[in-house]
Amino acid sequence: MHIIEGYLPAEWCLLWFIIAVPIVYLGARKIIETMRSDPAQKIPIALSGAFIFLLSSLKMPSATGSSSHPTGTGLSVALYGVTVTAFLATIVLIFQAILLAHGGLTTLGANTVSMGVFGPAVGFLVWRTLRKMKIGIAPAMFMTAALADLSTYVITALQLTLAHGSGDYMWAFTEFMATFAVTQIPIAVIEGIIFAIFADYLHRTRPELFGTECDANEMPEAA
Amino acid sequence: MAISEYNQMDALAYGSRMLNWAPLGKLFLAASLLAVDLISSSFIVPMATAVIGISLMAYSTNLRLPKIVGLLILESLAIIIICSALVSVMPSEGTTIRELSVLGIKLTITDQSFNYALLIFTRSFAGITVMLAFATSTPIPFFANSLRQLRIPPEIVELTVLIYRYSFLMLEQLQTLWNAASSRLGFSSFKRSVHSAASIAVNIFITSLDMAERSGNALACRNFTGTFPVFRPPRRLSALWIAGIAAIAAVLYAVGRYTEGWIDPASLLFGAG
């Protein structure tokens, strides 16, 4: 759920832009360096961006009876890290804003911080920690995708609280969490399951995509 | 479904009467209108912005507002109404105009929270019209190519175009696989739906990766150096565009300052304030 155009006051839009820009800039620099040093990488990176966009269109059933879509950043952060994911998410958010009027231009900074920075950062930490603990690809990806998704909505609720909850922050945060975040728990779990199956398939068919994250003893026999 | 929305918006943009306007000019016009909307606390400014947005959209689509645009506006309106309703029950100062009880929770709407929620509603609605005016007139490749004028590194422009093109590649495959899974009752139960969605995601990613690698090799064989040539490059942002945008923004800002407090919806509707 992106924050819609016009929903945040100007000062908060500016603040979230200031927070997002350096991280997105680092991601852009990293991508440029990667594309210059290894031009073959540009296609997988572009595909990851397209994949994030596509997953926004992949509507899934929700336990609440409604339908929603994953953020799609779990896989990208596991493969490329936080800054690259932040940059890819920014491009996707711009596409969604100017092509489908989803999200907004003035709320782009806030949406980038929640979907492109904070969510992926949580996902990245979870992924690295679980992989260091020798947890398998599928369960590690389940936790990465689910927590990246869930934390995106938690930070969105926090952003809305800071902007509109000046009367009573705790009350406002509870209200936004109840409306936005809690309904996302089943969706986050579903996204986790889908990505776990996805990572398991990908690990068996294209193990090289996981690079050094994949231990030799986990390599499938076919590989 | 979002897939067809995406394709239809793209087709609409290529057929727009504003296609040949400078993409950066249109983007900066939209951004400046949205920024003035946020700075001003007058209701007149978002209303004026909405009129500009709707007029541009009508001109762009040749006065034939396609069903897809109507659906996008309705979808956005539903979200805006829910979000504005939430803001209206936030604790705030002012005179109480309504008291509600939802699931045992006592909610209070004051004149200030009501006016603020309505201001957010008009700002958001105006924002949607302005962004749709841009969306219905600017294809992404035009927008990406115009970024060169801002000295954006060519790698970033190339990546933007590639993401856009691969999105279409994937969307086409998604549509095919989704229909195939659906016809095999792949979405007949919750468990099967999750499994089908995961299988589709994997298949799309893997086949797209293979296809993209082949297209990468094909581009390399044709001496692709990282720049997609455009037969007719989009118009550049001119000084006239910048002056026009600045003038519109300045007029709107002045109107906002002058008309601040003119409209008090809580007072008009509930006699409060």
Short mmCIF file of N, CA and C in Angstrom, two decimals, chain B residues 40-130:
data_model
loop_
_atom_site.label_atom_id
_atom_site.label_comp_id
_atom_site.label_asym_id
_atom_site.label_seq_id
_atom_site.Cartn_x
_atom_site.Cartn_y
_atom_site.Cartn_z
N SER B 40 -0.03 25.22 0.15
CA SER B 40 -1.19 26.06 0.43
C SER B 40 -2.20 25.33 1.33
N SER B 41 -2.83 26.10 2.22
CA SER B 41 -3.87 25.49 3.06
C SER B 41 -5.26 25.97 2.62
N SER B 42 -5.32 26.62 1.46
CA SER B 42 -6.61 27.07 0.92
C SER B 42 -7.26 25.94 0.11
N PHE B 43 -8.58 25.85 0.19
CA PHE B 43 -9.30 24.84 -0.59
C PHE B 43 -9.34 25.20 -2.08
N ILE B 44 -9.15 26.48 -2.38
CA ILE B 44 -9.25 26.95 -3.77
C ILE B 44 -8.13 26.34 -4.62
N VAL B 45 -6.92 26.23 -4.02
CA VAL B 45 -5.76 25.76 -4.80
C VAL B 45 -5.94 24.32 -5.31
N PRO B 46 -6.26 23.36 -4.41
CA PRO B 46 -6.47 22.00 -4.96
C PRO B 46 -7.64 21.92 -5.93
N MET B 47 -8.66 22.77 -5.71
CA MET B 47 -9.79 22.77 -6.65
C MET B 47 -9.33 23.25 -8.02
N ALA B 48 -8.54 24.33 -8.02
CA ALA B 48 -8.01 24.86 -9.29
C ALA B 48 -7.09 23.83 -9.95
N THR B 49 -6.29 23.15 -9.13
CA THR B 49 -5.38 22.13 -9.66
C THR B 49 -6.17 20.98 -10.29
N ALA B 50 -7.25 20.60 -9.62
CA ALA B 50 -8.09 19.52 -10.17
C ALA B 50 -8.68 19.94 -11.52
N VAL B 51 -9.10 21.21 -11.62
CA VAL B 51 -9.66 21.70 -12.89
C VAL B 51 -8.58 21.64 -13.99
N ILE B 52 -7.36 22.07 -13.64
CA ILE B 52 -6.25 22.02 -14.61
C ILE B 52 -6.00 20.56 -15.02
N GLY B 53 -5.94 19.68 -14.02
CA GLY B 53 -5.68 18.26 -14.29
C GLY B 53 -6.73 17.64 -15.19
N ILE B 54 -7.99 17.88 -14.86
CA ILE B 54 -9.09 17.30 -15.66
C ILE B 54 -9.07 17.88 -17.08
N SER B 55 -8.80 19.19 -17.20
CA SER B 55 -8.76 19.82 -18.53
C SER B 55 -7.64 19.21 -19.38
N LEU B 56 -6.46 19.05 -18.76
CA LEU B 56 -5.33 18.47 -19.50
C LEU B 56 -5.63 17.02 -19.91
N MET B 57 -6.27 16.29 -18.97
CA MET B 57 -6.61 14.90 -19.26
C MET B 57 -7.61 14.82 -20.41
N ALA B 58 -8.59 15.72 -20.38
CA ALA B 58 -9.62 15.75 -21.44
C ALA B 58 -8.98 16.09 -22.78
N TYR B 59 -8.05 17.05 -22.77
CA TYR B 59 -7.37 17.42 -24.01
C TYR B 59 -6.49 16.26 -24.50
N SER B 60 -5.78 15.66 -23.54
CA SER B 60 -4.86 14.57 -23.89
C SER B 60 -5.59 13.40 -24.53
N THR B 61 -6.78 13.08 -23.98
CA THR B 61 -7.52 11.92 -24.48
C THR B 61 -8.57 12.31 -25.53
N ASN B 62 -8.47 13.55 -26.01
CA ASN B 62 -9.39 14.05 -27.05
C ASN B 62 -10.85 14.02 -26.58
N LEU B 63 -11.05 14.43 -25.34
CA LEU B 63 -12.38 14.52 -24.71
C LEU B 63 -13.09 13.17 -24.59
N ARG B 64 -12.36 12.11 -24.84
CA ARG B 64 -12.97 10.78 -24.66
C ARG B 64 -12.28 10.12 -23.48
N LEU B 65 -12.88 10.29 -22.34
CA LEU B 65 -12.27 9.73 -21.14
C LEU B 65 -12.44 8.22 -21.17
N PRO B 66 -11.37 7.48 -21.42
CA PRO B 66 -11.52 6.02 -21.53
C PRO B 66 -11.95 5.40 -20.21
N LYS B 67 -12.55 4.20 -20.34
CA LYS B 67 -13.04 3.49 -19.15
C LYS B 67 -11.91 3.25 -18.15
N ILE B 68 -10.72 2.97 -18.71
CA ILE B 68 -9.59 2.65 -17.84
C ILE B 68 -9.24 3.83 -16.92
N VAL B 69 -9.33 5.07 -17.46
CA VAL B 69 -9.02 6.25 -16.63
C VAL B 69 -10.10 6.41 -15.56
N GLY B 70 -11.35 6.19 -15.96
CA GLY B 70 -12.45 6.27 -15.00
C GLY B 70 -12.28 5.27 -13.87
N LEU B 71 -11.87 4.04 -14.23
CA LEU B 71 -11.65 3.01 -13.20
C LEU B 71 -10.52 3.38 -12.26
N LEU B 72 -9.45 3.94 -12.85
CA LEU B 72 -8.31 4.34 -12.01
C LEU B 72 -8.72 5.45 -11.05
N ILE B 73 -9.54 6.39 -11.54
CA ILE B 73 -9.99 7.48 -10.66
C ILE B 73 -10.88 6.92 -9.55
N LEU B 74 -11.79 6.02 -9.90
CA LEU B 74 -12.69 5.44 -8.88
C LEU B 74 -11.90 4.66 -7.83
N GLU B 75 -10.92 3.88 -8.32
CA GLU B 75 -10.08 3.10 -7.41
C GLU B 75 -9.33 4.03 -6.43
N SER B 76 -8.79 5.11 -7.01
CA SER B 76 -8.04 6.06 -6.18
C SER B 76 -8.98 6.77 -5.21
N LEU B 77 -10.18 7.11 -5.69
CA LEU B 77 -11.16 7.80 -4.84
C LEU B 77 -11.50 6.97 -3.61
N ALA B 78 -11.66 5.65 -3.81
CA ALA B 78 -11.99 4.77 -2.69
C ALA B 78 -10.89 4.83 -1.63
N ILE B 79 -9.64 4.80 -2.08
CA ILE B 79 -8.51 4.85 -1.14
C ILE B 79 -8.48 6.21 -0.43
N ILE B 80 -8.70 7.28 -1.22
CA ILE B 80 -8.65 8.63 -0.64
C ILE B 80 -9.73 8.80 0.43
N ILE B 81 -10.92 8.29 0.14
CA ILE B 81 -12.03 8.44 1.10
C ILE B 81 -11.70 7.72 2.42
N ILE B 82 -11.17 6.49 2.31
CA ILE B 82 -10.81 5.75 3.53
C ILE B 82 -9.73 6.50 4.32
N CYS B 83 -8.71 6.96 3.60
CA CYS B 83 -7.60 7.67 4.26
C CYS B 83 -8.09 8.96 4.90
N SER B 84 -8.95 9.71 4.20
CA SER B 84 -9.46 10.97 4.75
C SER B 84 -10.35 10.71 5.96
N ALA B 85 -11.13 9.62 5.89
CA ALA B 85 -11.99 9.27 7.03
C ALA B 85 -11.15 8.99 8.27
N LEU B 86 -10.02 8.33 8.06
CA LEU B 86 -9.12 8.04 9.19
C LEU B 86 -8.60 9.33 9.82
N VAL B 87 -8.21 10.28 8.96
CA VAL B 87 -7.68 11.55 9.46
C VAL B 87 -8.76 12.32 10.21
N SER B 88 -10.00 12.23 9.74
CA SER B 88 -11.09 13.00 10.36
C SER B 88 -11.37 12.57 11.80
N VAL B 89 -11.01 11.33 12.15
CA VAL B 89 -11.26 10.88 13.53
C VAL B 89 -10.01 10.92 14.41
N MET B 90 -8.93 11.53 13.88
CA MET B 90 -7.72 11.69 14.68
C MET B 90 -7.98 12.69 15.82
N PRO B 91 -7.42 12.44 17.00
CA PRO B 91 -7.62 13.41 18.08
C PRO B 91 -7.09 14.79 17.68
N SER B 92 -7.92 15.81 17.83
CA SER B 92 -7.48 17.16 17.48
C SER B 92 -8.27 18.19 18.29
N GLU B 93 -7.79 19.44 18.24
CA GLU B 93 -8.49 20.51 18.96
C GLU B 93 -9.69 20.96 18.14
N GLY B 94 -10.55 21.79 18.76
CA GLY B 94 -11.69 22.33 18.02
C GLY B 94 -13.02 21.87 18.59
N THR B 95 -14.08 22.36 17.97
CA THR B 95 -15.43 22.03 18.43
C THR B 95 -15.85 20.67 17.89
N THR B 96 -16.42 19.84 18.77
CA THR B 96 -16.89 18.52 18.34
C THR B 96 -18.13 18.67 17.47
N ILE B 97 -18.09 18.04 16.27
CA ILE B 97 -19.28 18.11 15.40
C ILE B 97 -20.00 16.77 15.28
N ARG B 98 -19.29 15.68 15.53
CA ARG B 98 -19.91 14.36 15.50
C ARG B 98 -19.19 13.42 16.47
N GLU B 99 -19.95 12.53 17.09
CA GLU B 99 -19.34 11.48 17.93
C GLU B 99 -19.85 10.14 17.44
N LEU B 100 -18.92 9.23 17.21
CA LEU B 100 -19.29 7.92 16.68
C LEU B 100 -18.76 6.83 17.61
N SER B 101 -19.35 5.66 17.51
CA SER B 101 -18.84 4.51 18.27
C SER B 101 -18.67 3.35 17.29
N VAL B 102 -17.41 2.96 17.07
CA VAL B 102 -17.14 1.84 16.16
C VAL B 102 -16.45 0.73 16.94
N LEU B 103 -17.10 -0.42 17.01
CA LEU B 103 -16.59 -1.58 17.74
C LEU B 103 -16.25 -1.22 19.19
N GLY B 104 -17.07 -0.39 19.76
CA GLY B 104 -16.87 0.00 21.14
C GLY B 104 -15.86 1.12 21.35
N ILE B 105 -15.24 1.56 20.25
CA ILE B 105 -14.26 2.65 20.37
C ILE B 105 -14.97 3.97 20.06
N LYS B 106 -14.81 4.94 20.97
CA LYS B 106 -15.47 6.23 20.79
C LYS B 106 -14.60 7.12 19.90
N LEU B 107 -15.19 7.56 18.80
CA LEU B 107 -14.46 8.41 17.85
C LEU B 107 -15.12 9.79 17.80
N THR B 108 -14.27 10.81 17.79
CA THR B 108 -14.78 12.18 17.78
C THR B 108 -14.27 12.92 16.54
N ILE B 109 -15.20 13.58 15.87
CA ILE B 109 -14.82 14.41 14.71
C ILE B 109 -14.99 15.87 15.14
N THR B 110 -13.90 16.63 15.05
CA THR B 110 -13.99 18.06 15.38
C THR B 110 -14.01 18.86 14.08
N ASP B 111 -14.35 20.16 14.20
CA ASP B 111 -14.38 21.00 13.00
C ASP B 111 -13.01 21.06 12.34
N GLN B 112 -11.96 21.11 13.18
CA GLN B 112 -10.59 21.20 12.63
C GLN B 112 -10.20 19.90 11.91
N SER B 113 -10.48 18.76 12.55
CA SER B 113 -10.10 17.47 11.93
C SER B 113 -10.92 17.24 10.66
N PHE B 114 -12.18 17.68 10.67
CA PHE B 114 -13.02 17.51 9.47
C PHE B 114 -12.48 18.36 8.31
N ASN B 115 -12.17 19.64 8.62
CA ASN B 115 -11.63 20.52 7.57
C ASN B 115 -10.30 20.00 7.02
N TYR B 116 -9.46 19.51 7.93
CA TYR B 116 -8.15 19.00 7.52
C TYR B 116 -8.32 17.75 6.64
N ALA B 117 -9.24 16.86 7.03
CA ALA B 117 -9.48 15.64 6.25
C ALA B 117 -10.02 15.99 4.86
N LEU B 118 -10.89 17.00 4.81
CA LEU B 118 -11.45 17.40 3.52
C LEU B 118 -10.39 18.06 2.63
N LEU B 119 -9.48 18.80 3.28
CA LEU B 119 -8.38 19.42 2.53
C LEU B 119 -7.49 18.33 1.92
N ILE B 120 -7.21 17.30 2.72
CA ILE B 120 -6.40 16.17 2.22
C ILE B 120 -7.12 15.48 1.07
N PHE B 121 -8.43 15.32 1.22
CA PHE B 121 -9.22 14.69 0.15
C PHE B 121 -9.10 15.48 -1.16
N THR B 122 -9.27 16.80 -1.07
CA THR B 122 -9.21 17.61 -2.31
C THR B 122 -7.80 17.63 -2.89
N ARG B 123 -6.80 17.69 -2.00
CA ARG B 123 -5.39 17.65 -2.47
C ARG B 123 -5.12 16.33 -3.21
N SER B 124 -5.54 15.23 -2.60
CA SER B 124 -5.28 13.92 -3.20
C SER B 124 -6.01 13.76 -4.52
N PHE B 125 -7.26 14.19 -4.54
CA PHE B 125 -8.04 14.09 -5.78
C PHE B 125 -7.37 14.92 -6.89
N ALA B 126 -6.96 16.15 -6.53
CA ALA B 126 -6.28 17.01 -7.51
C ALA B 126 -4.99 16.33 -7.99
N GLY B 127 -4.27 15.73 -7.05
CA GLY B 127 -3.02 15.04 -7.40
C GLY B 127 -3.26 13.91 -8.38
N ILE B 128 -4.33 13.15 -8.16
CA ILE B 128 -4.65 12.02 -9.05
C ILE B 128 -4.92 12.54 -10.48
N THR B 129 -5.69 13.63 -10.59
CA THR B 129 -6.02 14.14 -11.94
C THR B 129 -4.77 14.64 -12.66
N VAL B 130 -3.90 15.32 -11.90
CA VAL B 130 -2.66 15.85 -12.53
C VAL B 130 -1.76 14.70 -12.97
#
